[in-house]
Tab-separated table of C-alpha atoms in Angstrom:
chain	number	residue	atom	x	y	z
A	1	MET	CA	-3.543	32.111	-16.018
A	2	GLY	CA	-0.965	31.765	-13.218
A	3	PRO	CA	-0.393	34.638	-10.561
A	4	LEU	CA	2.013	37.455	-11.448
A	5	THR	CA	5.284	37.560	-9.606
A	6	ARG	CA	5.063	41.263	-9.330
A	7	THR	CA	3.457	44.589	-11.030
A	8	LEU	CA	5.979	46.140	-12.999
A	9	LYS	CA	6.391	49.621	-14.193
A	10	ILE	CA	6.832	49.389	-17.860
A	11	GLY	CA	7.810	52.203	-20.206
A	12	ILE	CA	7.553	51.727	-24.062
A	13	ILE	CA	9.438	53.521	-26.570
A	14	GLY	CA	7.717	53.567	-30.008
A	15	PHE	CA	3.961	53.381	-29.512
A	16	GLY	CA	2.806	52.093	-32.834
A	17	PRO	CA	-0.063	49.368	-33.510
A	18	PHE	CA	2.247	46.617	-32.127
A	19	ALA	CA	3.186	48.254	-29.237
A	20	GLN	CA	-0.407	49.102	-28.435
A	21	PHE	CA	-1.553	45.511	-29.036
A	22	LEU	CA	1.074	44.204	-26.430
A	23	ALA	CA	0.047	47.218	-24.106
A	24	LYS	CA	-3.577	46.008	-24.006
A	25	THR	CA	-2.625	42.815	-22.251
A	26	MET	CA	-0.068	44.357	-20.047
A	27	ILE	CA	-2.631	46.731	-18.801
A	28	LYS	CA	-5.027	43.827	-18.286
A	29	GLN	CA	-2.413	42.104	-16.044
A	30	GLY	CA	-2.224	45.304	-13.842
A	31	HIS	CA	1.253	46.690	-15.027
A	32	LEU	CA	1.656	50.463	-14.828
A	33	LEU	CA	2.445	51.646	-18.425
A	34	THR	CA	4.011	54.854	-19.696
A	35	ALA	CA	4.758	55.570	-23.325
A	36	THR	CA	6.987	57.839	-25.632
A	37	SER	CA	6.596	58.076	-29.434
A	38	ARG	CA	7.013	60.428	-32.481
A	39	SER	CA	3.479	60.455	-33.089
A	40	ASP	CA	1.077	61.714	-30.384
A	41	HIS	CA	-0.962	58.638	-28.785
A	42	SER	CA	-1.959	60.612	-25.550
A	43	GLY	CA	-5.623	59.457	-25.988
A	44	HIS	CA	-4.616	55.700	-25.300
A	45	GLN	CA	-6.598	54.309	-22.427
A	46	GLY	CA	-4.536	53.008	-19.446
A	47	VAL	CA	-1.306	54.502	-20.638
A	48	ASN	CA	0.565	57.651	-19.359
A	49	PHE	CA	1.921	59.081	-22.513
A	50	PHE	CA	4.843	61.627	-22.825
A	51	ARG	CA	6.089	63.395	-25.940
A	52	ASP	CA	9.145	64.576	-24.455
A	53	MET	CA	11.829	61.652	-24.294
A	54	GLU	CA	13.834	63.559	-21.493
A	55	GLU	CA	10.687	63.545	-19.237
A	56	PHE	CA	9.953	59.837	-20.037
A	57	MET	CA	13.329	58.718	-19.303
A	58	GLY	CA	13.333	60.604	-15.848
A	59	LEU	CA	10.618	58.469	-14.733
A	60	GLU	CA	11.123	55.539	-12.479
A	61	HIS	CA	10.885	52.420	-14.752
A	62	ASP	CA	11.559	48.717	-13.957
A	63	VAL	CA	11.410	47.789	-17.974
A	64	ILE	CA	11.875	49.769	-20.853
A	65	LEU	CA	10.557	48.198	-23.993
A	66	ILE	CA	11.885	49.314	-27.456
A	67	CYS	CA	8.853	48.949	-30.008
A	68	THR	CA	10.464	50.887	-32.751
A	69	SER	CA	10.430	49.714	-36.540
A	70	ILE	CA	13.574	47.836	-37.514
A	71	LEU	CA	14.608	50.863	-39.880
A	72	SER	CA	14.293	53.516	-37.263
A	73	ALA	CA	15.815	51.363	-34.459
A	74	SER	CA	19.581	52.706	-34.725
A	75	GLU	CA	18.305	56.255	-34.767
A	76	VAL	CA	15.888	55.898	-32.037
A	77	ILE	CA	18.236	53.796	-29.533
A	78	LYS	CA	21.208	56.157	-30.087
A	79	SER	CA	19.023	59.132	-29.184
A	80	ILE	CA	17.746	57.887	-25.864
A	81	PRO	CA	18.947	60.085	-22.950
A	82	PHE	CA	20.274	57.232	-20.738
A	83	HIS	CA	21.792	59.887	-18.516
A	84	ARG	CA	18.196	60.510	-17.165
A	85	LEU	CA	17.915	56.857	-15.841
A	86	LYS	CA	17.069	56.946	-12.097
A	87	LYS	CA	18.323	53.262	-11.452
A	88	PRO	CA	19.543	50.308	-13.372
A	89	THR	CA	16.624	49.008	-15.755
A	90	LEU	CA	15.809	46.205	-17.868
A	91	PHE	CA	15.766	46.970	-21.729
A	92	ALA	CA	13.934	44.647	-24.030
A	93	ASP	CA	13.167	44.973	-27.575
A	94	VAL	CA	10.269	43.190	-29.908
A	95	LEU	CA	11.970	43.729	-33.334
A	96	SER	CA	11.436	40.904	-35.936
A	97	VAL	CA	15.357	40.736	-36.327
A	98	LYS	CA	17.548	39.756	-33.377
A	99	GLU	CA	21.250	40.271	-33.830
A	100	TYR	CA	20.940	43.846	-34.933
A	101	PRO	CA	19.017	45.203	-31.941
A	102	ARG	CA	21.195	43.072	-29.575
A	103	GLN	CA	24.439	44.790	-30.982
A	104	LEU	CA	22.746	48.198	-30.816
A	105	LEU	CA	21.698	47.752	-27.196
A	106	LEU	CA	25.069	46.410	-26.142
A	107	GLN	CA	26.773	49.367	-27.533
A	108	GLU	CA	24.251	52.164	-26.102
A	109	VAL	CA	22.647	50.921	-22.950
A	110	PRO	CA	24.693	51.671	-20.052
A	111	GLU	CA	26.565	48.729	-18.591
A	112	ASP	CA	24.641	48.502	-15.161
A	113	SER	CA	21.404	48.112	-16.997
A	114	ASP	CA	20.072	44.607	-17.982
A	115	LEU	CA	19.199	43.497	-21.540
A	116	VAL	CA	16.912	40.718	-22.977
A	117	CYS	CA	16.152	40.466	-26.523
A	118	THR	CA	12.790	39.120	-27.686
A	119	HIS	CA	10.473	38.292	-30.443
A	120	PRO	CA	6.762	37.573	-30.011
A	121	MET	CA	5.976	35.587	-32.978
A	122	PHE	CA	2.626	36.891	-33.314
A	123	GLY	CA	0.853	40.010	-33.639
A	124	PRO	CA	-2.694	41.892	-33.622
A	125	GLU	CA	-3.897	39.560	-36.396
A	126	SER	CA	-2.723	36.189	-35.147
A	127	GLY	CA	-2.979	37.215	-31.430
A	128	ARG	CA	-6.393	38.894	-31.397
A	129	ASP	CA	-8.232	35.964	-29.787
A	130	GLY	CA	-5.314	35.486	-27.144
A	131	TRP	CA	-1.634	34.342	-26.925
A	132	ARG	CA	-2.093	30.799	-25.852
A	133	ASP	CA	0.347	28.437	-27.758
A	134	LEU	CA	1.902	31.303	-29.794
A	135	THR	CA	5.756	31.301	-29.715
A	136	PHE	CA	7.547	33.976	-27.515
A	137	MET	CA	11.379	33.815	-28.662
A	138	TYR	CA	13.940	35.386	-26.070
A	139	GLU	CA	17.516	35.474	-25.238
A	140	ARG	CA	18.857	36.865	-21.936
A	141	VAL	CA	21.628	38.827	-23.232
A	142	ARG	CA	22.838	40.404	-20.115
A	143	VAL	CA	20.713	39.520	-16.963
A	144	ARG	CA	21.782	40.075	-13.274
A	145	ASP	CA	18.523	40.939	-11.702
A	146	ASP	CA	16.837	37.357	-12.366
A	147	ASP	CA	13.736	38.212	-10.539
A	148	LEU	CA	13.109	41.305	-12.788
A	149	CYS	CA	13.911	39.357	-15.879
A	150	SER	CA	11.798	36.402	-14.945
A	151	SER	CA	8.686	39.006	-13.986
A	152	PHE	CA	8.781	40.510	-17.421
A	153	LEU	CA	9.009	37.089	-19.230
A	154	THR	CA	6.149	35.945	-16.876
A	155	ILE	CA	3.857	38.585	-18.810
A	156	PHE	CA	4.046	36.291	-21.747
A	157	GLU	CA	4.324	32.884	-20.123
A	158	CYS	CA	0.954	33.523	-18.009
A	159	GLU	CA	-0.835	34.183	-21.344
A	160	GLY	CA	0.032	30.706	-22.440
A	161	CYS	CA	2.786	31.576	-24.870
A	162	LYS	CA	5.123	28.741	-26.055
A	163	MET	CA	8.474	30.216	-24.513
A	164	LEU	CA	11.347	29.617	-26.481
A	165	GLU	CA	15.100	30.543	-25.223
A	166	MET	CA	17.129	30.807	-28.233
A	167	SER	CA	20.323	32.910	-29.382
A	168	CYS	CA	19.748	35.879	-31.456
A	169	GLU	CA	22.156	34.415	-34.132
A	170	GLU	CA	19.836	31.275	-34.393
A	171	HIS	CA	16.627	33.111	-34.485
A	172	ASP	CA	17.975	35.181	-37.490
A	173	ARG	CA	19.025	32.162	-39.207
A	174	LEU	CA	15.532	30.424	-38.788
A	175	ALA	CA	13.696	33.556	-39.506
A	176	ALA	CA	15.413	33.953	-42.812
A	177	GLU	CA	14.303	30.462	-43.751
A	178	SER	CA	10.722	31.102	-42.564
A	179	GLN	CA	9.449	34.680	-42.010
A	180	PHE	CA	11.538	36.440	-44.547
A	181	LEU	CA	10.926	33.626	-47.276
A	182	THR	CA	7.100	33.828	-46.599
A	183	HIS	CA	7.215	37.565	-46.903
A	184	THR	CA	9.249	37.356	-50.173
A	185	ILE	CA	6.943	34.772	-51.668
A	186	GLY	CA	3.914	37.056	-50.533
A	187	ARG	CA	5.358	40.044	-52.309
A	188	ILE	CA	6.238	37.994	-55.734
A	189	LEU	CA	2.637	36.805	-55.564
A	190	SER	CA	1.485	40.577	-55.152
A	191	GLU	CA	3.688	41.820	-58.063
A	192	MET	CA	2.006	38.934	-60.139
A	193	GLU	CA	-1.494	40.356	-58.854
A	194	ILE	CA	-2.845	36.810	-58.240
A	195	MET	CA	-6.473	36.895	-57.061
A	196	ASN	CA	-9.017	34.222	-56.377
A	197	THR	CA	-10.840	32.274	-59.399
A	198	PRO	CA	-13.947	30.129	-59.726
A	199	ILE	CA	-11.669	27.070	-59.973
A	200	ASP	CA	-9.308	27.641	-57.077
A	201	THR	CA	-7.671	24.455	-55.624
A	202	LYS	CA	-7.016	24.522	-51.844
A	203	GLY	CA	-3.401	25.027	-52.506
A	204	PHE	CA	-4.020	28.312	-54.512
A	205	GLU	CA	-6.369	29.503	-51.765
A	206	LYS	CA	-3.509	29.255	-49.447
A	207	LEU	CA	-1.089	31.070	-51.725
A	208	VAL	CA	-3.615	33.997	-52.131
A	209	GLN	CA	-4.018	34.042	-48.386
A	210	VAL	CA	-0.237	34.286	-48.018
A	211	LYS	CA	-0.004	37.154	-50.245
A	212	GLU	CA	-2.917	39.054	-48.436
A	213	THR	CA	-1.423	38.133	-45.010
A	214	THR	CA	2.172	39.713	-45.900
A	215	MET	CA	0.790	42.634	-47.725
A	216	ARG	CA	-0.856	43.863	-44.425
A	217	ASP	CA	2.552	44.507	-43.219
A	218	SER	CA	4.415	47.650	-44.562
A	219	PHE	CA	7.272	47.440	-47.037
A	220	ASP	CA	9.600	49.213	-44.243
A	221	LEU	CA	9.021	46.011	-42.138
A	222	TYR	CA	9.942	43.672	-45.163
A	223	SER	CA	12.868	45.622	-46.195
A	224	GLY	CA	13.996	45.802	-42.527
A	225	LEU	CA	13.894	41.877	-42.517
A	226	PHE	CA	16.230	41.834	-45.729
A	227	ILE	CA	18.563	44.560	-44.569
A	228	HIS	CA	19.149	43.846	-41.010
A	229	ASN	CA	19.267	40.065	-40.957
A	230	ARG	CA	22.378	38.679	-42.528
A	231	PHE	CA	21.024	35.422	-43.373
A	232	ALA	CA	18.192	36.899	-45.580
A	233	LYS	CA	20.680	37.680	-48.593
A	234	GLN	CA	21.798	34.128	-49.031
A	235	GLN	CA	17.741	33.108	-48.878
A	236	LEU	CA	17.180	35.283	-51.575
A	237	LYS	CA	19.941	33.994	-53.767
A	238	ASN	CA	18.693	30.573	-52.892
A	239	LEU	CA	15.098	31.455	-54.189
A	240	GLU	CA	16.554	32.733	-57.407
A	241	SER	CA	18.788	29.767	-57.986
A	242	ALA	CA	15.801	27.333	-57.131
A	243	VAL	CA	13.426	29.323	-59.752
A	244	GLN	CA	16.152	28.950	-62.333
A	245	ARG	CA	16.712	25.474	-61.774
A	246	VAL	CA	13.127	24.646	-61.959
A	247	LYS	CA	12.916	26.636	-65.203
A	248	GLY	CA	15.848	24.775	-66.435
A	249	ILE	CA	14.136	21.337	-65.693
A	250	LEU	CA	10.948	22.311	-67.595
A	251	GLU	CA	12.793	23.701	-70.445
A	252	ALA	CA	14.623	20.342	-70.652
A	253	ARG	CA	11.561	18.323	-70.339
A	254	MET	CA	9.854	20.616	-73.181
A	255	ASN	CA	12.996	20.211	-75.388
A	256	LYS	CA	13.127	16.331	-74.958
A	257	GLY	CA	9.373	16.360	-75.878
A	258	ASP	CA	9.940	18.118	-79.035
A	259	GLU	CA	12.951	15.631	-79.906
A	260	GLN	CA	10.726	12.524	-79.350
A	261	LYS	CA	7.954	14.227	-81.854
A	262	CYS	CA	10.761	14.681	-84.311
A	263	ASP	CA	11.846	11.123	-83.942
A	264	GLN	CA	8.275	9.880	-84.790
């Protein structure tokens, strides 16, 4: 792990399981963390927790990290008392969709503060043994303090993440084809109540694993991936069309087989 460029004062808005997962590594690196959240997380070691958002925003932060759920992002970001900022600050988010928070942050964050939109493509499960070779996507949306932005990105770079600079639009287009589609297949398999059998093939074992992995995430996350990614609607239509096409091919083959029997 390479040396950090500087110690950062990082404030986190929304201190659920994912934020706590990120905070653990940030604390290990020596950064100074404060957090605020609707729920009381005052017992988290290494984090100075504030229930009051006004008090939290009155502190001196280098970076404020938005770690809310997708569905609550608008309400939370619009309720931030930006007038309490003591200095221009780098605002970053880690939401699983990107165009949506980018638009919100551009609308709400004061013009003199910088913005970077990010998506760590991992979580407490996949990143429990470290972040090496796991993808970290980011877009420098509005960056004038390059040193500060680079110092923040170094948090992930020095842990060995694969750093991927990409536009929020491109992220959402690709995520609809991968992340949303995976979650949808997992939800469908769950609705079908598939489970392991004594004669599982390797392929079926992977399907059960997809189901179990996606069902660990909340339905709020899944619905957020659909509602706030404009490319997800088309992917759902594509999936429905593909199922109908496959069904049609099978029925045509079955009907052809029946015709051949009749001809014999």
